[in-house]
């Protein structure tokens, strides 16, 4: 068996497990807000369930499409660029306007200097 055929067989075997797992994560992202309401869970728990299911879906789907190295590179670039723009906005007000994080915990996590 050549190397190309072995790689194709390995990708096919992992893809067989990936597709049902992606469907489960998609269903979890749809059902988590409903479960929060029906089970009277705290909003933070529902938000954590939604965020974690969508994050896992994105990572798994990206890894099955682009490979783990590709999706990790994408993740590092996105986190670096978004952090740079957030810090730029805090320091200069560009591009998102002036804001800063307060010490207050709760629903108001930042105050806008409009």
PDB file of C-alpha atoms in Angstrom:
ATOM      1  CA  UNK A   1       0.000   0.000   0.000  1.00  0.00           C
ATOM      2  CA  UNK A   2       1.501   3.327  -0.977  1.00  0.00           C
ATOM      3  CA  UNK A   3       1.729   6.323   1.324  1.00  0.00           C
ATOM      4  CA  UNK A   4      -0.990   8.170  -0.608  1.00  0.00           C
ATOM      5  CA  UNK A   5      -3.425   5.316  -0.203  1.00  0.00           C
ATOM      6  CA  UNK A   6      -2.690   4.996   3.522  1.00  0.00           C
ATOM      7  CA  UNK A   7      -3.298   8.714   4.033  1.00  0.00           C
ATOM      8  CA  UNK A   8      -6.585   8.466   2.117  1.00  0.00           C
ATOM      9  CA  UNK A   9      -7.713   5.513   4.235  1.00  0.00           C
ATOM     10  CA  UNK A  10      -6.792   7.348   7.458  1.00  0.00           C
ATOM     11  CA  UNK A  11      -8.688  10.457   6.379  1.00  0.00           C
ATOM     12  CA  UNK A  12     -11.695   8.354   5.424  1.00  0.00           C
ATOM     13  CA  UNK A  13     -11.697   6.566   8.781  1.00  0.00           C
ATOM     14  CA  UNK A  14     -11.538   9.809  10.781  1.00  0.00           C
ATOM     15  CA  UNK A  15     -14.118  11.459   8.550  1.00  0.00           C
ATOM     16  CA  UNK A  16     -16.550   8.648   9.357  1.00  0.00           C
ATOM     17  CA  UNK A  17     -16.496   9.639  13.039  1.00  0.00           C
ATOM     18  CA  UNK A  18     -16.256  13.380  12.426  1.00  0.00           C
ATOM     19  CA  UNK A  19     -19.529  13.819  10.565  1.00  0.00           C
ATOM     20  CA  UNK A  20     -21.834  12.432  13.306  1.00  0.00           C
ATOM     21  CA  UNK A  21     -19.911  14.365  15.946  1.00  0.00           C
ATOM     22  CA  UNK A  22     -20.404  17.575  13.967  1.00  0.00           C
ATOM     23  CA  UNK A  23     -24.150  16.897  13.844  1.00  0.00           C
ATOM     24  CA  UNK A  24     -24.221  16.309  17.611  1.00  0.00           C
ATOM     25  CA  UNK A  25     -22.398  19.597  18.234  1.00  0.00           C
ATOM     26  CA  UNK A  26     -24.741  21.446  15.848  1.00  0.00           C
ATOM     27  CA  UNK A  27     -27.753  20.022  17.681  1.00  0.00           C
ATOM     28  CA  UNK A  28     -26.204  20.959  21.030  1.00  0.00           C
ATOM     29  CA  UNK A  29     -25.789  24.551  19.890  1.00  0.00           C
ATOM     30  CA  UNK A  30     -29.467  24.691  18.899  1.00  0.00           C
ATOM     31  CA  UNK A  31     -30.742  22.918  22.010  1.00  0.00           C
ATOM     32  CA  UNK A  32     -28.631  24.706  24.638  1.00  0.00           C
ATOM     33  CA  UNK A  33     -30.726  27.928  24.691  1.00  0.00           C
ATOM     34  CA  UNK A  34     -33.899  25.836  24.902  1.00  0.00           C
ATOM     35  CA  UNK A  35     -32.447  23.730  27.718  1.00  0.00           C
ATOM     36  CA  UNK A  36     -31.497  26.901  29.575  1.00  0.00           C
ATOM     37  CA  UNK A  37     -35.090  28.109  29.479  1.00  0.00           C
ATOM     38  CA  UNK A  38     -36.828  24.783  30.100  1.00  0.00           C
ATOM     39  CA  UNK A  39     -34.514  23.621  32.889  1.00  0.00           C
ATOM     40  CA  UNK A  40     -34.270  27.094  34.496  1.00  0.00           C
ATOM     41  CA  UNK A  41     -30.486  27.058  34.290  1.00  0.00           C
ATOM     42  CA  UNK A  42     -28.486  30.224  34.964  1.00  0.00           C
ATOM     43  CA  UNK A  43     -27.839  32.284  31.865  1.00  0.00           C
ATOM     44  CA  UNK A  44     -24.082  31.855  32.311  1.00  0.00           C
ATOM     45  CA  UNK A  45     -24.437  28.074  32.084  1.00  0.00           C
ATOM     46  CA  UNK A  46     -26.485  28.322  28.898  1.00  0.00           C
ATOM     47  CA  UNK A  47     -24.000  30.745  27.408  1.00  0.00           C
ATOM     48  CA  UNK A  48     -21.103  28.471  28.296  1.00  0.00           C
ATOM     49  CA  UNK A  49     -22.873  25.481  26.708  1.00  0.00           C
ATOM     50  CA  UNK A  50     -23.558  27.451  23.536  1.00  0.00           C
ATOM     51  CA  UNK A  51     -20.051  28.899  23.298  1.00  0.00           C
ATOM     52  CA  UNK A  52     -18.331  25.577  23.932  1.00  0.00           C
ATOM     53  CA  UNK A  53     -20.465  23.658  21.423  1.00  0.00           C
ATOM     54  CA  UNK A  54     -19.892  26.279  18.716  1.00  0.00           C
ATOM     55  CA  UNK A  55     -16.160  26.453  19.462  1.00  0.00           C
ATOM     56  CA  UNK A  56     -15.784  22.682  19.307  1.00  0.00           C
ATOM     57  CA  UNK A  57     -17.842  22.577  16.109  1.00  0.00           C
ATOM     58  CA  UNK A  58     -15.651  25.216  14.477  1.00  0.00           C
ATOM     59  CA  UNK A  59     -12.403  23.542  15.514  1.00  0.00           C
ATOM     60  CA  UNK A  60     -13.512  20.067  14.462  1.00  0.00           C
ATOM     61  CA  UNK A  61     -14.985  21.198  11.157  1.00  0.00           C
ATOM     62  CA  UNK A  62     -11.929  23.308  10.388  1.00  0.00           C
ATOM     63  CA  UNK A  63      -9.612  20.452  11.288  1.00  0.00           C
ATOM     64  CA  UNK A  64     -11.500  18.034   9.059  1.00  0.00           C
ATOM     65  CA  UNK A  65     -11.395  20.542   6.195  1.00  0.00           C
ATOM     66  CA  UNK A  66      -7.938  22.118   6.541  1.00  0.00           C
ATOM     67  CA  UNK A  67      -6.130  19.758   8.914  1.00  0.00           C
ATOM     68  CA  UNK A  68      -5.111  20.431  12.509  1.00  0.00           C
ATOM     69  CA  UNK A  69      -2.054  22.474  11.525  1.00  0.00           C
ATOM     70  CA  UNK A  70      -4.166  24.695   9.257  1.00  0.00           C
ATOM     71  CA  UNK A  71      -6.893  25.352  11.815  1.00  0.00           C
ATOM     72  CA  UNK A  72      -4.377  26.021  14.601  1.00  0.00           C
ATOM     73  CA  UNK A  73      -2.546  28.482  12.351  1.00  0.00           C
ATOM     74  CA  UNK A  74      -5.880  30.176  11.589  1.00  0.00           C
ATOM     75  CA  UNK A  75      -6.684  30.316  15.316  1.00  0.00           C
ATOM     76  CA  UNK A  76      -3.330  31.884  16.203  1.00  0.00           C
ATOM     77  CA  UNK A  77      -3.652  34.507  13.445  1.00  0.00           C
ATOM     78  CA  UNK A  78      -7.245  35.382  14.431  1.00  0.00           C
ATOM     79  CA  UNK A  79      -6.418  35.674  18.132  1.00  0.00           C
ATOM     80  CA  UNK A  80      -3.345  37.779  17.404  1.00  0.00           C
ATOM     81  CA  UNK A  81      -5.130  40.196  15.061  1.00  0.00           C
ATOM     82  CA  UNK A  82      -8.204  40.561  17.287  1.00  0.00           C
ATOM     83  CA  UNK A  83      -6.058  41.170  20.376  1.00  0.00           C
ATOM     84  CA  UNK A  84      -3.984  43.762  18.511  1.00  0.00           C
ATOM     85  CA  UNK A  85      -7.095  45.653  17.367  1.00  0.00           C
ATOM     86  CA  UNK A  86      -8.646  45.538  20.835  1.00  0.00           C
ATOM     87  CA  UNK A  87      -5.483  46.908  22.431  1.00  0.00           C
ATOM     88  CA  UNK A  88      -5.242  49.567  19.720  1.00  0.00           C
ATOM     89  CA  UNK A  89      -8.818  50.615  20.420  1.00  0.00           C
ATOM     90  CA  UNK A  90      -8.203  50.831  24.173  1.00  0.00           C
ATOM     91  CA  UNK A  91      -5.097  52.962  23.663  1.00  0.00           C
ATOM     92  CA  UNK A  92      -6.171  55.189  20.762  1.00  0.00           C
ATOM     93  CA  UNK A  93      -9.925  54.805  20.310  1.00  0.00           C
ATOM     94  CA  UNK A  94      -9.423  53.495  16.759  1.00  0.00           C
ATOM     95  CA  UNK A  95     -11.255  51.534  15.259  1.00  0.00           C
ATOM     96  CA  UNK A  96     -13.926  50.692  17.881  1.00  0.00           C
ATOM     97  CA  UNK A  97     -14.074  53.941  19.839  1.00  0.00           C
ATOM     98  CA  UNK A  98     -12.955  54.793  23.359  1.00  0.00           C
ATOM     99  CA  UNK A  99     -13.721  52.244  26.027  1.00  0.00           C
ATOM    100  CA  UNK A 100     -12.083  50.616  28.990  1.00  0.00           C
ATOM    101  CA  UNK A 101     -12.819  47.720  31.275  1.00  0.00           C
ATOM    102  CA  UNK A 102     -14.136  48.532  34.727  1.00  0.00           C
ATOM    103  CA  UNK A 103     -13.598  46.722  38.012  1.00  0.00           C
ATOM    104  CA  UNK A 104     -17.342  46.076  38.347  1.00  0.00           C
ATOM    105  CA  UNK A 105     -18.497  42.512  37.903  1.00  0.00           C
ATOM    106  CA  UNK A 106     -21.889  41.752  36.445  1.00  0.00           C
ATOM    107  CA  UNK A 107     -23.823  42.733  33.349  1.00  0.00           C
ATOM    108  CA  UNK A 108     -21.857  45.946  32.695  1.00  0.00           C
ATOM    109  CA  UNK A 109     -18.345  44.751  31.937  1.00  0.00           C
ATOM    110  CA  UNK A 110     -17.188  47.908  30.174  1.00  0.00           C
ATOM    111  CA  UNK A 111     -18.133  51.563  30.098  1.00  0.00           C
ATOM    112  CA  UNK A 112     -18.284  53.574  26.916  1.00  0.00           C
ATOM    113  CA  UNK A 113     -16.899  57.111  26.815  1.00  0.00           C
ATOM    114  CA  UNK A 114     -19.310  58.433  24.216  1.00  0.00           C
TER     115      UNK A 114
END
